[in-house]
Tab-separated table of C-alpha atoms and ligand atoms in Angstrom:
chain	number	residue	atom	x	y	z
A	1	MET	CA	-178.531	192.545	39.443
A	2	ARG	CA	-176.875	195.124	41.622
A	3	SER	CA	-174.900	197.744	39.879
A	4	GLY	CA	-173.741	201.083	40.724
A	5	ILE	CA	-170.739	203.829	40.711
A	6	VAL	CA	-168.083	204.263	43.226
A	7	ALA	CA	-166.135	207.342	43.075
A	8	VAL	CA	-162.533	206.995	44.044
A	9	ALA	CA	-161.203	210.176	45.640
A	10	GLY	CA	-158.052	211.182	47.650
A	11	ARG	CA	-154.854	212.931	47.575
A	12	PRO	CA	-152.592	212.938	44.404
A	13	ASN	CA	-150.205	209.885	44.339
A	14	VAL	CA	-151.904	207.701	46.999
A	15	GLY	CA	-152.387	204.936	44.524
A	16	LYS	CA	-156.340	205.510	43.400
A	17	SER	CA	-155.410	204.353	39.720
A	18	THR	CA	-153.462	201.550	41.027
A	19	LEU	CA	-155.971	200.335	42.944
A	20	VAL	CA	-158.951	200.844	40.387
A	21	ASN	CA	-156.729	198.569	38.410
A	22	ALA	CA	-156.521	196.170	40.828
A	23	LEU	CA	-160.154	196.079	41.727
A	24	CYS	CA	-160.900	195.607	37.920
A	25	GLY	CA	-158.348	192.825	37.633
A	26	GLY	CA	-156.432	194.558	34.478
A	27	LYS	CA	-154.840	197.652	33.451
A	28	ILE	CA	-157.712	200.275	33.143
A	29	ALA	CA	-155.656	203.820	34.288
A	30	ILE	CA	-152.144	204.908	33.870
A	31	VAL	CA	-149.848	204.955	36.877
A	32	SER	CA	-146.904	206.868	37.809
A	33	ASP	CA	-144.835	208.162	40.557
A	34	LYS	CA	-145.453	211.682	39.841
A	35	PRO	CA	-148.656	213.406	41.272
A	36	GLN	CA	-151.295	214.421	39.136
A	37	THR	CA	-151.008	211.732	36.677
A	38	THR	CA	-154.612	211.211	36.112
A	39	ARG	CA	-156.370	214.094	34.707
A	40	ARG	CA	-159.784	213.143	34.051
A	41	ARG	CA	-162.529	210.951	35.139
A	42	ILE	CA	-161.722	207.260	33.949
A	43	PHE	CA	-164.517	204.640	34.315
A	44	GLY	CA	-162.994	201.209	35.313
A	45	VAL	CA	-165.579	198.226	35.346
A	46	ALA	CA	-165.504	195.056	37.290
A	47	ASN	CA	-168.021	192.487	36.431
A	48	GLY	CA	-169.232	189.481	38.716
A	49	GLU	CA	-171.870	186.903	39.142
A	50	GLY	CA	-174.951	189.245	39.286
A	51	TRP	CA	-173.294	192.388	39.569
A	52	GLN	CA	-171.325	195.276	38.049
A	53	LEU	CA	-169.074	197.718	39.847
A	54	ALA	CA	-168.304	200.988	38.072
A	55	LEU	CA	-165.319	202.815	39.506
A	56	ALA	CA	-164.736	206.433	38.854
A	57	ASP	CA	-161.136	207.140	38.992
A	58	LEU	CA	-160.526	210.760	39.561
A	59	PRO	CA	-157.861	213.327	39.736
A	60	GLY	CA	-156.220	213.743	43.203
A	61	PHE	CA	-157.399	216.695	45.175
A	62	GLN	CA	-155.044	219.792	44.858
A	63	ARG	CA	-155.015	223.644	44.825
A	64	PRO	CA	-155.746	224.635	41.158
A	65	ARG	CA	-152.611	226.483	39.619
A	66	ASP	CA	-153.872	226.676	36.038
A	67	LEU	CA	-157.053	226.187	33.839
A	68	LEU	CA	-156.115	222.475	33.489
A	69	THR	CA	-155.705	221.565	37.286
A	70	GLU	CA	-159.103	224.021	37.592
A	71	HIS	CA	-160.702	221.645	35.178
A	72	MET	CA	-159.311	218.900	37.230
A	73	GLN	CA	-160.941	219.778	40.449
A	74	ARG	CA	-163.952	220.635	38.691
A	75	THR	CA	-164.082	217.114	37.460
A	76	VAL	CA	-163.771	215.716	41.047
A	77	ASP	CA	-166.479	217.864	42.284
A	78	THR	CA	-169.017	216.999	39.554
A	79	SER	CA	-168.101	213.327	39.850
A	80	PHE	CA	-169.566	212.998	43.301
A	81	GLU	CA	-172.858	213.656	42.007
A	82	ASP	CA	-175.019	210.598	41.518
A	83	VAL	CA	-172.572	208.028	43.049
A	84	ASP	CA	-173.756	205.236	45.381
A	85	ALA	CA	-170.584	205.312	47.417
A	86	VAL	CA	-167.364	206.787	47.534
A	87	LEU	CA	-163.823	205.003	48.119
A	88	LEU	CA	-161.605	207.254	49.896
A	89	VAL	CA	-157.840	206.368	49.289
A	90	LEU	CA	-155.006	207.101	51.802
A	91	ASP	CA	-151.579	206.321	51.628
A	92	ALA	CA	-150.436	204.161	54.769
A	93	ARG	CA	-146.895	205.445	54.490
A	94	ASP	CA	-147.717	209.223	54.739
A	95	ARG	CA	-148.912	211.302	57.700
A	96	ILE	CA	-152.693	211.975	57.319
A	97	GLY	CA	-152.407	215.594	56.582
A	98	ALA	CA	-154.281	218.748	55.464
A	99	GLY	CA	-155.080	217.417	51.720
A	100	ASP	CA	-156.669	213.764	53.093
A	101	ARG	CA	-158.817	216.153	55.569
A	102	PHE	CA	-159.853	218.421	52.947
A	103	ILE	CA	-161.075	215.698	50.648
A	104	ALA	CA	-162.336	213.636	53.503
A	105	LYS	CA	-164.699	216.557	54.528
A	106	ARG	CA	-165.724	217.013	51.081
A	107	VAL	CA	-167.086	212.980	50.730
A	108	PHE	CA	-168.113	212.667	54.336
A	109	ASP	CA	-170.715	215.581	53.489
A	110	LEU	CA	-171.985	213.627	50.745
A	111	ALA	CA	-175.298	211.271	51.504
A	112	VAL	CA	-173.559	208.039	50.499
A	113	PRO	CA	-171.629	205.601	52.503
A	114	VAL	CA	-167.845	206.105	52.540
A	115	VAL	CA	-165.170	203.288	52.601
A	116	ILE	CA	-161.863	204.129	53.479
A	117	ALA	CA	-158.647	202.162	51.890
A	118	VAL	CA	-155.387	202.604	53.519
A	119	ASN	CA	-153.228	201.623	50.540
A	120	LYS	CA	-149.571	200.660	50.225
A	121	ILE	CA	-149.414	198.606	53.397
A	122	ASP	CA	-146.723	196.412	51.683
A	123	ARG	CA	-143.603	195.656	53.546
A	124	LEU	CA	-145.184	197.721	56.506
A	125	LYS	CA	-144.994	196.642	60.229
A	126	PRO	CA	-148.221	195.369	61.661
A	127	GLY	CA	-148.157	198.062	64.414
A	128	HIS	CA	-147.692	200.879	61.990
A	129	ILE	CA	-150.542	199.824	59.788
A	130	ALA	CA	-152.535	199.672	62.893
A	131	GLN	CA	-151.817	203.201	63.849
A	132	GLN	CA	-152.829	204.374	60.369
A	133	LEU	CA	-155.974	202.676	60.192
A	134	GLU	CA	-156.907	204.127	63.638
A	135	ASN	CA	-155.784	207.827	62.219
A	136	ALA	CA	-158.066	207.071	59.283
A	137	ALA	CA	-161.135	206.267	61.270
A	138	LYS	CA	-161.247	209.864	62.834
A	139	LEU	CA	-161.457	211.185	59.469
A	140	GLY	CA	-165.260	210.728	59.658
A	141	ASP	CA	-168.341	208.612	59.966
A	142	PHE	CA	-167.130	205.830	57.473
A	143	HIS	CA	-168.819	202.437	56.343
A	144	ALA	CA	-165.879	200.416	56.533
A	145	VAL	CA	-161.874	200.795	56.656
A	146	HIS	CA	-159.748	198.414	54.627
A	147	PRO	CA	-155.889	197.872	54.702
A	148	VAL	CA	-154.635	197.025	51.188
A	149	SER	CA	-151.899	197.078	48.968
A	150	ALA	CA	-152.839	197.815	45.325
A	151	ARG	CA	-149.427	196.824	44.402
A	152	THR	CA	-149.581	193.054	45.878
A	153	GLY	CA	-153.214	192.824	45.790
A	154	ASP	CA	-153.230	192.226	49.400
A	155	GLY	CA	-156.799	193.109	50.724
A	156	VAL	CA	-158.128	193.973	47.431
A	157	ASP	CA	-160.701	190.989	47.158
A	158	ALA	CA	-162.141	191.975	50.559
A	159	LEU	CA	-162.373	195.585	49.425
A	160	ARG	CA	-164.092	194.688	46.184
A	161	ASP	CA	-166.755	192.650	48.141
A	162	GLU	CA	-167.371	195.488	50.571
A	163	LEU	CA	-168.096	197.672	47.505
A	164	VAL	CA	-170.096	195.137	45.755
A	165	GLU	CA	-172.389	194.919	49.059
A	166	LEU	CA	-173.058	198.583	48.657
A	167	LEU	CA	-174.510	198.499	45.251
A	168	PRO	CA	-177.838	199.035	44.658
A	169	GLU	CA	-180.375	197.069	42.619
A	170	GLY	CA	-180.492	198.080	38.625
A	171	PRO	CA	-179.367	196.824	35.580
A	172	ALA	CA	-175.433	196.937	34.497
A	173	TYR	CA	-174.366	200.780	32.992
A	174	PHE	CA	-171.647	199.023	30.624
A	175	PRO	CA	-171.723	195.827	28.638
A	176	PRO	CA	-169.903	193.031	30.133
A	177	GLU	CA	-167.077	193.331	27.692
A	178	GLN	CA	-166.407	196.959	28.136
A	179	ARG	CA	-163.684	197.710	30.642
A	180	THR	CA	-163.511	201.575	30.332
A	181	ASP	CA	-165.315	204.413	29.054
A	182	LEU	CA	-162.341	205.652	27.205
A	183	SER	CA	-161.977	205.561	23.602
A	184	ILE	CA	-159.333	203.338	21.953
A	185	GLU	CA	-157.443	206.321	20.852
A	186	ASP	CA	-157.493	208.017	24.475
A	187	GLN	CA	-156.416	204.715	25.945
A	188	ILE	CA	-153.327	204.870	23.312
A	189	ALA	CA	-152.583	208.566	24.222
A	190	GLU	CA	-152.663	207.791	27.930
A	191	LEU	CA	-150.338	204.499	27.667
A	192	VAL	CA	-147.649	206.900	25.573
A	193	ARG	CA	-148.103	209.763	28.450
A	194	GLU	CA	-147.288	206.882	31.038
A	195	LYS	CA	-144.249	206.056	29.504
A	196	ALA	CA	-143.349	209.813	28.926
A	197	LEU	CA	-144.044	210.535	32.699
A	198	ALA	CA	-141.939	207.609	33.956
A	199	LEU	CA	-138.887	208.786	31.780
A	200	THR	CA	-139.107	212.602	32.665
A	201	ARG	CA	-139.185	214.515	35.973
A	202	ASP	CA	-139.607	218.005	37.461
A	203	GLU	CA	-141.926	220.217	35.539
A	204	VAL	CA	-141.595	218.005	32.363
A	205	PRO	CA	-144.358	215.452	33.290
A	206	HIS	CA	-146.780	218.125	34.174
A	207	ALA	CA	-146.359	219.968	30.573
A	208	ILE	CA	-146.764	216.730	28.759
A	209	THR	CA	-150.182	215.810	26.904
A	210	VAL	CA	-150.637	213.156	24.186
A	211	GLU	CA	-152.958	213.275	21.374
A	212	VAL	CA	-153.574	210.274	18.725
A	213	ASP	CA	-154.173	211.839	15.512
A	214	GLU	CA	-154.297	208.658	13.386
A	215	LEU	CA	-155.323	205.391	14.486
A	216	GLY	CA	-155.080	202.802	11.249
A	217	GLU	CA	-154.875	199.020	10.612
A	218	LYS	CA	-151.007	199.009	10.598
A	219	VAL	CA	-150.130	202.606	12.037
A	220	ALA	CA	-151.043	204.696	15.205
A	221	ARG	CA	-149.451	208.132	15.008
A	222	ALA	CA	-149.572	210.070	18.177
A	223	ILE	CA	-148.411	213.744	18.858
A	224	VAL	CA	-146.494	214.618	22.597
A	225	TYR	CA	-147.443	217.920	23.015
A	226	VAL	CA	-145.044	220.307	25.509
A	227	GLU	CA	-145.106	223.507	26.272
A	228	THR	CA	-141.348	224.689	25.540
A	229	ASP	CA	-138.606	224.127	23.302
A	230	SER	CA	-136.441	223.137	26.207
A	231	GLN	CA	-138.946	220.396	27.116
A	232	LYS	CA	-139.051	219.267	23.711
A	233	GLN	CA	-135.363	218.679	23.659
A	234	ILE	CA	-135.678	216.759	26.755
A	235	VAL	CA	-138.815	214.523	25.370
A	236	VAL	CA	-136.884	213.990	22.205
A	237	GLY	CA	-133.832	213.614	23.609
A	238	GLY	CA	-130.213	213.387	22.292
A	239	GLY	CA	-130.648	211.667	18.796
A	240	GLY	CA	-133.992	211.111	19.359
A	241	ARG	CA	-133.180	208.495	22.153
A	242	MET	CA	-135.896	209.398	24.534
A	243	ILE	CA	-138.826	209.591	22.228
A	244	LYS	CA	-137.651	206.115	20.932
A	245	GLU	CA	-137.691	204.730	24.205
A	246	ILE	CA	-141.115	205.898	25.061
A	247	GLY	CA	-142.438	204.391	21.827
A	248	VAL	CA	-140.304	201.013	22.798
A	249	ARG	CA	-142.169	200.956	26.210
A	250	ALA	CA	-145.618	201.881	24.909
A	251	ARG	CA	-146.063	199.662	21.910
A	252	PRO	CA	-146.374	196.401	23.352
A	253	GLU	CA	-149.266	197.606	25.657
A	254	ILE	CA	-150.797	199.273	22.626
A	255	GLU	CA	-150.404	195.856	20.501
A	256	ALA	CA	-151.992	194.268	23.378
A	257	LEU	CA	-154.810	196.481	23.473
A	258	LEU	CA	-155.401	196.391	19.650
A	259	GLY	CA	-154.922	192.776	19.402
A	260	HIS	CA	-152.508	193.212	16.494
A	261	LYS	CA	-149.032	194.697	15.602
A	262	VAL	CA	-148.894	198.337	14.880
A	263	PHE	CA	-146.217	200.702	13.914
A	264	LEU	CA	-146.300	203.368	16.587
A	265	GLU	CA	-145.486	206.772	15.187
A	266	LEU	CA	-144.462	209.624	17.666
A	267	GLN	CA	-143.851	213.252	17.119
A	268	VAL	CA	-143.021	215.983	19.567
A	269	LYS	CA	-144.316	219.233	19.261
A	270	VAL	CA	-144.553	222.409	21.152
A	271	LYS	CA	-147.827	223.929	22.074
A	272	PRO	CA	-147.227	226.804	24.200
A	273	ARG	CA	-149.393	227.041	27.397
A	274	TRP	CA	-151.585	224.500	26.343
A	275	ARG	CA	-152.800	223.877	30.000
A	276	ARG	CA	-154.256	227.313	29.976
A	277	ASP	CA	-155.905	226.849	26.493
A	278	GLU	CA	-159.852	226.391	27.101
A	279	ARG	CA	-160.242	225.276	23.282
A	280	LEU	CA	-157.174	222.770	23.310
A	281	LEU	CA	-158.126	221.101	26.894
A	282	GLU	CA	-161.632	220.773	25.690
A	283	ARG	CA	-160.417	219.216	22.369
A	284	LEU	CA	-158.184	216.732	24.707
A	285	GLY	CA	-161.148	216.168	26.642
A	286	LEU	CA	-159.466	217.578	29.793
B	1	LIG	N1	-145.598	200.194	47.563
B	1	LIG	C1	-146.818	200.682	47.037
B	1	LIG	N2	-146.650	201.523	45.984
B	1	LIG	C2	-147.872	201.624	45.439
B	1	LIG	C3	-149.239	201.379	45.667
B	1	LIG	N3	-150.204	201.629	45.284
B	1	LIG	C4	-149.913	202.576	44.265
B	1	LIG	N4	-148.329	202.600	44.400
B	1	LIG	C5	-147.566	203.652	43.773
B	1	LIG	O1	-147.855	204.899	44.112
B	1	LIG	C6	-147.614	205.602	43.121
B	1	LIG	C7	-148.747	206.645	42.617
B	1	LIG	O2	-149.493	205.549	42.127
B	1	LIG	P1	-151.016	206.100	41.280
B	1	LIG	O3	-151.994	204.908	41.357
B	1	LIG	O4	-150.668	206.652	39.776
B	1	LIG	O5	-151.821	207.023	42.411
B	1	LIG	P2	-153.043	207.848	42.225
B	1	LIG	O6	-153.720	208.392	43.344
B	1	LIG	O7	-153.641	207.580	41.076
B	1	LIG	O8	-152.190	209.317	41.673
B	1	LIG	P3	-152.922	210.690	40.903
B	1	LIG	O9	-153.613	210.076	39.589
B	1	LIG	O10	-151.552	211.518	40.437
B	1	LIG	O11	-153.800	211.545	41.711
B	1	LIG	C8	-146.889	204.752	41.770
B	1	LIG	O12	-145.450	204.961	41.872
B	1	LIG	C9	-147.695	203.578	42.189
B	1	LIG	O13	-146.622	202.367	41.769
B	1	LIG	C10	-149.051	200.033	46.753
B	1	LIG	O14	-150.061	199.443	47.191
B	1	LIG	N5	-147.887	199.865	47.438
B	2	LIG	MG1	-154.342	208.174	39.254
């Protein structure tokens, strides 16, 4: 048996979570077009004949602005301890910049193999992709570079094979039916947050956090927290339209997760400055 942990690192929004989902063959981590979607480490587990690959999806590297983003960076740092390899994800569509180089320096200093994924190659010209692969190769002493599209799945099988090759011999960390380390409540909260992120913009997505406070046979109740009254107005929407839409989008995925129908009850509450509240962050697992 080969088994091990691969940390997935990179700037915000490069597609780390989308790639973790593609490598695991199903939805594990929520995804959005807003940076800083992932706030904590989430394991996504892929199993095969004689191997288990545990991918640690991580927040993107950024300069901390408050307690939440400080915690997120600490999560990234501590998650590099005891990994067997790092998957460094870059965006094929963006110039490789200071953010990429910062996180690259950090991972190349670890004494483990680094595999680079140049993601989002869908609909890009071969010349452009070749150029980005060349730029990526200058970042450090990598084990391999893979062009991939997490969205279309292009190159994902070859990347998975590469990562599995790097796993040491050892017993599986997770039982085969377990796809993630998130509790069912946290998975539901994340799905609600994903829909809220998709429907809001500017500062609002960053001010949203979700907590499931009741999960019964027939009812799942979640609270969507924001920081201000005006954010609450936006998330509730005129006549409750926005929060209703969030529920309409989240419910099918929550039902698929639970394996049965559920009544999803969403409530929006203001929690001023929750992103700076150490105790609340701890309660939310952030
Ligand atoms: N075209 C294209 N878009 C992609 C691809 N992979 C991810 N995206 C998009 O890129 C955006 C960011 O994806 P995420 O997976 O949330 O990125 P992330 O790196 O996990 O972001 P953070 O958690 O904020 O650090 C989303 O809009 C995705 O749909 C890809 O292969 N091709
Ligand atoms: Mg993410």
